[in-house]
């Protein structure tokens, strides 16, 4: 398995500094948070996109994926959501990123679960054809209204397209009461990559160094290893939302060592 970290943990950091951190601490890739407050976002022109791609190529670090904020199950018209996804897919193609991340984002106060599932599946099915032409995969993250693999599979089962898969966020499936073995069994045919993290408890989701909290990271890695899965583990450290959390740069070395140790123990 290869290791990456998300730029959510280093909000606003210039790209050269991000790449230096990755190479210094043994990370093979970076997940780019694509928000207007970040250096890489859909508003970049063609020359800027080419420059970003060249910086990554020159560093030897891969772009794992683009973490976007489209909410595919959200109530409302389809077209604004589809336009947001297409914009992100175009950016991924230009940068050479294999994946984009989307959220479910259903609102179960105004939708039934069935309506949210159908809305998400309809939009993802439409976007899949565009993604297919670009060679980019859309990954639905286990998050918010669909935080478990069982939730996500209700949508992915309706879509049934190879360009639409799943992103396993280990915190959300755990918060949803799902065992890692159950999550993997459901998502494995669709799994793009896995977001790892650690927290103190279900009531305190402030990000912690890997291994310092309660999330079943060792069990997740062991299950992935046992089944021969050879994809990416991406550390999503939510510094952007928790300003008092310890700075990520000083944790990255120990984080890659912890993940490498889990991988060795599970081999």
mmCIF file of C-alpha atoms in Angstrom:
data_model
loop_
_atom_site.group_PDB
_atom_site.id
_atom_site.type_symbol
_atom_site.label_atom_id
_atom_site.label_comp_id
_atom_site.label_asym_id
_atom_site.label_seq_id
_atom_site.Cartn_x
_atom_site.Cartn_y
_atom_site.Cartn_z
ATOM 1 C CA UNK A 1 0.000 0.000 0.000
ATOM 2 C CA UNK A 2 1.124 3.548 -0.699
ATOM 3 C CA UNK A 3 0.864 6.458 1.741
ATOM 4 C CA UNK A 4 -0.557 9.940 1.174
ATOM 5 C CA UNK A 5 -1.807 12.847 3.224
ATOM 6 C CA UNK A 6 -4.505 15.422 2.579
ATOM 7 C CA UNK A 7 -3.824 19.137 2.325
ATOM 8 C CA UNK A 8 -6.809 19.615 4.662
ATOM 9 C CA UNK A 9 -4.134 19.187 7.320
ATOM 10 C CA UNK A 10 -1.984 22.066 6.026
ATOM 11 C CA UNK A 11 -4.583 24.697 5.069
ATOM 12 C CA UNK A 12 -3.378 27.217 2.501
ATOM 13 C CA UNK A 13 0.186 25.871 2.427
ATOM 14 C CA UNK A 14 2.033 26.662 -0.855
ATOM 15 C CA UNK A 15 2.426 23.621 -3.071
ATOM 16 C CA UNK A 16 6.260 23.513 -3.022
ATOM 17 C CA UNK A 17 6.133 23.271 0.784
ATOM 18 C CA UNK A 18 3.535 20.485 0.622
ATOM 19 C CA UNK A 19 5.722 18.510 -1.773
ATOM 20 C CA UNK A 20 8.784 19.006 0.411
ATOM 21 C CA UNK A 21 6.877 17.614 3.393
ATOM 22 C CA UNK A 22 5.743 14.585 1.389
ATOM 23 C CA UNK A 23 9.225 13.711 0.155
ATOM 24 C CA UNK A 24 10.848 14.377 3.534
ATOM 25 C CA UNK A 25 8.494 12.079 5.440
ATOM 26 C CA UNK A 26 8.017 9.151 3.079
ATOM 27 C CA UNK A 27 4.614 9.891 1.552
ATOM 28 C CA UNK A 28 4.103 8.751 -2.035
ATOM 29 C CA UNK A 29 1.165 11.036 -2.778
ATOM 30 C CA UNK A 30 -1.018 13.952 -1.742
ATOM 31 C CA UNK A 31 -4.786 14.390 -1.739
ATOM 32 C CA UNK A 32 -5.500 17.978 -2.742
ATOM 33 C CA UNK A 33 -8.338 19.821 -1.038
ATOM 34 C CA UNK A 34 -9.746 21.779 -3.985
ATOM 35 C CA UNK A 35 -11.351 24.799 -2.379
ATOM 36 C CA UNK A 36 -10.929 28.464 -3.443
ATOM 37 C CA UNK A 37 -8.919 29.161 -0.273
ATOM 38 C CA UNK A 38 -6.329 26.567 -1.346
ATOM 39 C CA UNK A 39 -3.524 26.933 -3.949
ATOM 40 C CA UNK A 40 -5.109 24.291 -6.208
ATOM 41 C CA UNK A 41 -8.766 24.799 -7.121
ATOM 42 C CA UNK A 42 -11.024 24.760 -10.194
ATOM 43 C CA UNK A 43 -10.466 28.480 -10.821
ATOM 44 C CA UNK A 44 -6.899 27.886 -12.041
ATOM 45 C CA UNK A 45 -6.157 28.705 -15.676
ATOM 46 C CA UNK A 46 -4.552 26.264 -18.102
ATOM 47 C CA UNK A 47 -1.006 27.578 -17.555
ATOM 48 C CA UNK A 48 -1.377 27.316 -13.764
ATOM 49 C CA UNK A 49 -2.731 23.780 -14.090
ATOM 50 C CA UNK A 50 0.238 22.789 -16.232
ATOM 51 C CA UNK A 51 2.570 24.285 -13.625
ATOM 52 C CA UNK A 52 0.949 22.265 -10.818
ATOM 53 C CA UNK A 53 1.221 19.051 -12.833
ATOM 54 C CA UNK A 54 4.881 19.790 -13.579
ATOM 55 C CA UNK A 55 5.654 20.478 -9.908
ATOM 56 C CA UNK A 56 4.245 17.110 -8.899
ATOM 57 C CA UNK A 57 6.038 15.294 -11.709
ATOM 58 C CA UNK A 58 9.320 16.955 -10.807
ATOM 59 C CA UNK A 59 8.975 16.005 -7.146
ATOM 60 C CA UNK A 60 8.139 12.359 -7.752
ATOM 61 C CA UNK A 61 5.016 12.753 -5.602
ATOM 62 C CA UNK A 62 1.683 11.635 -7.072
ATOM 63 C CA UNK A 63 -1.627 13.458 -6.945
ATOM 64 C CA UNK A 64 -3.842 10.861 -5.320
ATOM 65 C CA UNK A 65 -7.099 12.701 -5.815
ATOM 66 C CA UNK A 66 -8.992 15.962 -5.665
ATOM 67 C CA UNK A 67 -11.189 16.377 -2.600
ATOM 68 C CA UNK A 68 -14.170 18.355 -3.832
ATOM 69 C CA UNK A 69 -17.368 19.377 -2.087
ATOM 70 C CA UNK A 70 -20.173 18.423 -4.477
ATOM 71 C CA UNK A 71 -23.081 16.887 -2.550
ATOM 72 C CA UNK A 72 -24.662 14.359 -4.833
ATOM 73 C CA UNK A 73 -27.694 13.443 -2.704
ATOM 74 C CA UNK A 74 -28.607 17.010 -1.738
ATOM 75 C CA UNK A 75 -32.124 18.256 -2.484
ATOM 76 C CA UNK A 76 -32.567 20.633 -5.424
ATOM 77 C CA UNK A 77 -31.879 20.752 -9.137
ATOM 78 C CA UNK A 78 -29.401 18.340 -10.665
ATOM 79 C CA UNK A 79 -27.594 20.736 -12.983
ATOM 80 C CA UNK A 80 -25.652 22.845 -10.418
ATOM 81 C CA UNK A 81 -24.358 19.652 -8.812
ATOM 82 C CA UNK A 82 -23.453 18.096 -12.158
ATOM 83 C CA UNK A 83 -21.710 21.302 -13.237
ATOM 84 C CA UNK A 84 -19.641 21.261 -10.034
ATOM 85 C CA UNK A 85 -18.642 17.634 -10.643
ATOM 86 C CA UNK A 86 -17.741 18.276 -14.300
ATOM 87 C CA UNK A 87 -15.570 21.237 -13.282
ATOM 88 C CA UNK A 88 -13.705 19.055 -10.805
ATOM 89 C CA UNK A 89 -13.337 16.248 -13.354
ATOM 90 C CA UNK A 90 -11.824 18.696 -15.844
ATOM 91 C CA UNK A 91 -9.310 19.821 -13.223
ATOM 92 C CA UNK A 92 -8.430 16.210 -12.401
ATOM 93 C CA UNK A 93 -7.821 15.446 -16.080
ATOM 94 C CA UNK A 94 -5.581 18.498 -16.464
ATOM 95 C CA UNK A 95 -3.550 17.646 -13.351
ATOM 96 C CA UNK A 96 -3.360 13.906 -14.004
ATOM 97 C CA UNK A 97 -5.327 12.961 -10.876
ATOM 98 C CA UNK A 98 -7.052 9.564 -11.036
ATOM 99 C CA UNK A 99 -9.868 10.355 -8.581
ATOM 100 C CA UNK A 100 -12.216 13.060 -7.401
ATOM 101 C CA UNK A 101 -14.047 12.916 -4.076
ATOM 102 C CA UNK A 102 -17.735 13.816 -3.688
ATOM 103 C CA UNK A 103 -19.917 13.845 -0.578
ATOM 104 C CA UNK A 104 -23.391 12.323 -0.235
ATOM 105 C CA UNK A 105 -24.867 15.418 1.447
ATOM 106 C CA UNK A 106 -28.442 14.213 1.684
ATOM 107 C CA UNK A 107 -30.876 16.089 3.912
ATOM 108 C CA UNK A 108 -33.048 13.515 5.619
ATOM 109 C CA UNK A 109 -35.177 16.249 7.168
ATOM 110 C CA UNK A 110 -36.685 16.925 3.750
ATOM 111 C CA UNK A 111 -35.896 13.686 1.861
ATOM 112 C CA UNK A 112 -36.671 10.065 2.546
ATOM 113 C CA UNK A 113 -33.599 7.810 2.448
ATOM 114 C CA UNK A 114 -34.926 6.369 -0.804
ATOM 115 C CA UNK A 115 -35.202 9.837 -2.354
ATOM 116 C CA UNK A 116 -31.671 10.715 -1.276
ATOM 117 C CA UNK A 117 -30.330 7.442 -2.687
ATOM 118 C CA UNK A 118 -32.137 7.913 -5.989
ATOM 119 C CA UNK A 119 -30.970 11.522 -6.332
ATOM 120 C CA UNK A 120 -27.347 10.562 -5.708
ATOM 121 C CA UNK A 121 -27.487 7.604 -8.063
ATOM 122 C CA UNK A 122 -29.083 9.630 -10.854
ATOM 123 C CA UNK A 123 -26.445 12.354 -10.677
ATOM 124 C CA UNK A 124 -23.538 9.936 -10.335
ATOM 125 C CA UNK A 125 -24.791 7.880 -13.254
ATOM 126 C CA UNK A 126 -24.942 10.978 -15.440
ATOM 127 C CA UNK A 127 -21.536 12.238 -14.301
ATOM 128 C CA UNK A 128 -19.997 8.783 -14.827
ATOM 129 C CA UNK A 129 -20.274 9.080 -18.597
ATOM 130 C CA UNK A 130 -18.355 12.362 -18.556
ATOM 131 C CA UNK A 131 -15.800 10.902 -16.138
ATOM 132 C CA UNK A 132 -15.353 7.896 -18.402
ATOM 133 C CA UNK A 133 -14.368 10.114 -21.338
ATOM 134 C CA UNK A 134 -11.736 11.824 -19.152
ATOM 135 C CA UNK A 135 -10.355 8.674 -17.522
ATOM 136 C CA UNK A 136 -11.114 9.923 -13.995
ATOM 137 C CA UNK A 137 -13.028 8.028 -11.301
ATOM 138 C CA UNK A 138 -15.643 9.604 -9.015
ATOM 139 C CA UNK A 139 -15.481 8.358 -5.426
ATOM 140 C CA UNK A 140 -18.415 8.690 -3.037
ATOM 141 C CA UNK A 141 -17.058 9.174 0.481
ATOM 142 C CA UNK A 142 -18.607 7.419 3.467
ATOM 143 C CA UNK A 143 -19.750 10.641 5.112
ATOM 144 C CA UNK A 144 -22.699 12.638 6.504
ATOM 145 C CA UNK A 145 -26.036 11.190 5.320
ATOM 146 C CA UNK A 146 -24.353 7.998 4.037
ATOM 147 C CA UNK A 147 -21.593 7.414 6.560
ATOM 148 C CA UNK A 148 -21.432 3.589 6.465
ATOM 149 C CA UNK A 149 -20.563 1.245 3.626
ATOM 150 C CA UNK A 150 -24.088 -0.127 3.807
ATOM 151 C CA UNK A 151 -25.407 3.393 3.182
ATOM 152 C CA UNK A 152 -22.990 4.042 0.317
ATOM 153 C CA UNK A 153 -23.769 0.700 -1.314
ATOM 154 C CA UNK A 154 -27.438 1.577 -1.606
ATOM 155 C CA UNK A 155 -26.293 4.320 -3.992
ATOM 156 C CA UNK A 156 -23.438 2.499 -5.739
ATOM 157 C CA UNK A 157 -25.658 -0.504 -6.344
ATOM 158 C CA UNK A 158 -28.088 1.728 -8.230
ATOM 159 C CA UNK A 159 -25.316 3.389 -10.276
ATOM 160 C CA UNK A 160 -23.482 0.265 -11.409
ATOM 161 C CA UNK A 161 -20.782 2.116 -13.383
ATOM 162 C CA UNK A 162 -17.044 1.367 -13.180
ATOM 163 C CA UNK A 163 -16.180 5.088 -13.090
ATOM 164 C CA UNK A 164 -18.045 5.534 -9.802
ATOM 165 C CA UNK A 165 -16.556 4.005 -6.674
ATOM 166 C CA UNK A 166 -16.149 4.485 -2.945
ATOM 167 C CA UNK A 167 -13.805 6.336 -0.615
ATOM 168 C CA UNK A 168 -13.661 4.682 2.810
ATOM 169 C CA UNK A 169 -13.344 7.256 5.614
ATOM 170 C CA UNK A 170 -12.573 5.054 8.609
ATOM 171 C CA UNK A 171 -13.908 7.558 11.123
ATOM 172 C CA UNK A 172 -17.373 7.803 9.641
ATOM 173 C CA UNK A 173 -17.920 4.070 9.249
ATOM 174 C CA UNK A 174 -16.785 3.624 12.876
ATOM 175 C CA UNK A 175 -19.102 6.399 14.062
ATOM 176 C CA UNK A 176 -21.884 4.655 12.132
ATOM 177 C CA UNK A 177 -21.318 1.480 14.150
ATOM 178 C CA UNK A 178 -19.936 -0.588 11.294
ATOM 179 C CA UNK A 179 -17.119 -3.102 11.812
ATOM 180 C CA UNK A 180 -14.086 -2.768 9.487
ATOM 181 C CA UNK A 181 -14.675 -6.296 8.177
ATOM 182 C CA UNK A 182 -18.239 -5.344 7.224
ATOM 183 C CA UNK A 183 -17.072 -2.131 5.569
ATOM 184 C CA UNK A 184 -14.405 -3.847 3.507
ATOM 185 C CA UNK A 185 -16.707 -6.679 2.434
ATOM 186 C CA UNK A 186 -19.240 -4.173 1.124
ATOM 187 C CA UNK A 187 -16.878 -1.663 -0.485
ATOM 188 C CA UNK A 188 -14.074 -3.876 -1.803
ATOM 189 C CA UNK A 189 -15.387 -4.184 -5.385
ATOM 190 C CA UNK A 190 -15.722 -0.391 -5.550
ATOM 191 C CA UNK A 191 -12.888 0.852 -3.317
ATOM 192 C CA UNK A 192 -10.782 3.711 -4.641
ATOM 193 C CA UNK A 193 -8.730 4.488 -1.541
ATOM 194 C CA UNK A 194 -8.949 4.697 2.243
ATOM 195 C CA UNK A 195 -8.807 7.810 4.440
ATOM 196 C CA UNK A 196 -7.207 7.119 7.819
ATOM 197 C CA UNK A 197 -7.239 9.382 10.873
ATOM 198 C CA UNK A 198 -7.536 9.196 14.655
ATOM 199 C CA UNK A 199 -9.750 10.841 17.270
ATOM 200 C CA UNK A 200 -10.210 10.740 21.046
ATOM 201 C CA UNK A 201 -13.828 9.534 21.100
ATOM 202 C CA UNK A 202 -17.154 9.644 19.304
ATOM 203 C CA UNK A 203 -17.874 12.861 21.202
ATOM 204 C CA UNK A 204 -14.508 14.495 20.526
ATOM 205 C CA UNK A 205 -13.428 14.261 16.889
ATOM 206 C CA UNK A 206 -10.505 16.670 17.218
ATOM 207 C CA UNK A 207 -7.734 15.125 15.097
ATOM 208 C CA UNK A 208 -4.984 13.260 16.933
ATOM 209 C CA UNK A 209 -1.676 11.731 15.826
ATOM 210 C CA UNK A 210 -2.201 8.325 14.225
ATOM 211 C CA UNK A 211 -2.349 5.630 16.898
ATOM 212 C CA UNK A 212 -3.154 8.064 19.716
ATOM 213 C CA UNK A 213 -6.936 7.653 19.558
ATOM 214 C CA UNK A 214 -9.725 5.113 19.409
ATOM 215 C CA UNK A 215 -10.163 4.367 15.705
ATOM 216 C CA UNK A 216 -9.459 0.743 14.673
ATOM 217 C CA UNK A 217 -6.594 1.560 12.299
ATOM 218 C CA UNK A 218 -4.655 -1.650 12.968
ATOM 219 C CA UNK A 219 -7.753 -3.736 12.259
ATOM 220 C CA UNK A 220 -8.485 -1.814 9.043
ATOM 221 C CA UNK A 221 -4.930 -2.242 7.762
ATOM 222 C CA UNK A 222 -4.905 -5.923 8.726
ATOM 223 C CA UNK A 223 -8.125 -6.557 6.787
ATOM 224 C CA UNK A 224 -6.856 -4.716 3.728
ATOM 225 C CA UNK A 225 -3.554 -6.617 3.853
ATOM 226 C CA UNK A 226 -5.211 -9.994 4.369
ATOM 227 C CA UNK A 227 -7.244 -9.480 1.215
ATOM 228 C CA UNK A 228 -4.254 -8.352 -0.827
ATOM 229 C CA UNK A 229 -5.537 -4.819 -1.329
ATOM 230 C CA UNK A 230 -2.676 -2.668 -2.622
ATOM 231 C CA UNK A 231 -4.210 0.801 -2.895
ATOM 232 C CA UNK A 232 -3.647 4.025 -0.986
ATOM 233 C CA UNK A 233 -3.898 4.958 2.685
ATOM 234 C CA UNK A 234 -4.429 8.722 2.924
ATOM 235 C CA UNK A 235 -4.123 10.541 6.260
ATOM 236 C CA UNK A 236 -6.896 13.107 6.447
ATOM 237 C CA UNK A 237 -5.973 15.319 9.393
ATOM 238 C CA UNK A 238 -8.773 17.864 9.782
ATOM 239 C CA UNK A 239 -6.653 20.807 10.888
ATOM 240 C CA UNK A 240 -8.751 23.234 8.824
ATOM 241 C CA UNK A 241 -11.756 22.610 11.069
ATOM 242 C CA UNK A 242 -9.846 22.337 14.373
ATOM 243 C CA UNK A 243 -7.484 25.271 14.734
ATOM 244 C CA UNK A 244 -6.264 24.146 18.172
ATOM 245 C CA UNK A 245 -5.113 20.761 16.832
ATOM 246 C CA UNK A 246 -1.379 20.129 16.766
ATOM 247 C CA UNK A 247 0.233 21.277 13.471
ATOM 248 C CA UNK A 248 0.386 18.421 10.974
ATOM 249 C CA UNK A 249 3.953 18.990 9.654
ATOM 250 C CA UNK A 250 5.460 17.997 12.984
ATOM 251 C CA UNK A 251 3.374 14.787 13.023
ATOM 252 C CA UNK A 252 3.937 13.545 9.477
ATOM 253 C CA UNK A 253 7.123 11.593 10.173
ATOM 254 C CA UNK A 254 5.640 9.653 13.082
ATOM 255 C CA UNK A 255 2.446 9.159 11.066
ATOM 256 C CA UNK A 256 4.193 7.464 8.148
ATOM 257 C CA UNK A 257 6.210 5.348 10.603
ATOM 258 C CA UNK A 258 3.011 4.264 12.373
ATOM 259 C CA UNK A 259 1.315 3.259 9.129
ATOM 260 C CA UNK A 260 4.434 1.458 7.913
ATOM 261 C CA UNK A 261 4.592 -0.437 11.199
ATOM 262 C CA UNK A 262 0.933 -1.486 10.867
ATOM 263 C CA UNK A 263 1.609 -2.640 7.313
ATOM 264 C CA UNK A 264 4.636 -4.668 8.391
ATOM 265 C CA UNK A 265 2.758 -6.264 11.292
ATOM 266 C CA UNK A 266 -0.128 -7.236 9.037
ATOM 267 C CA UNK A 267 2.063 -8.645 6.239
#
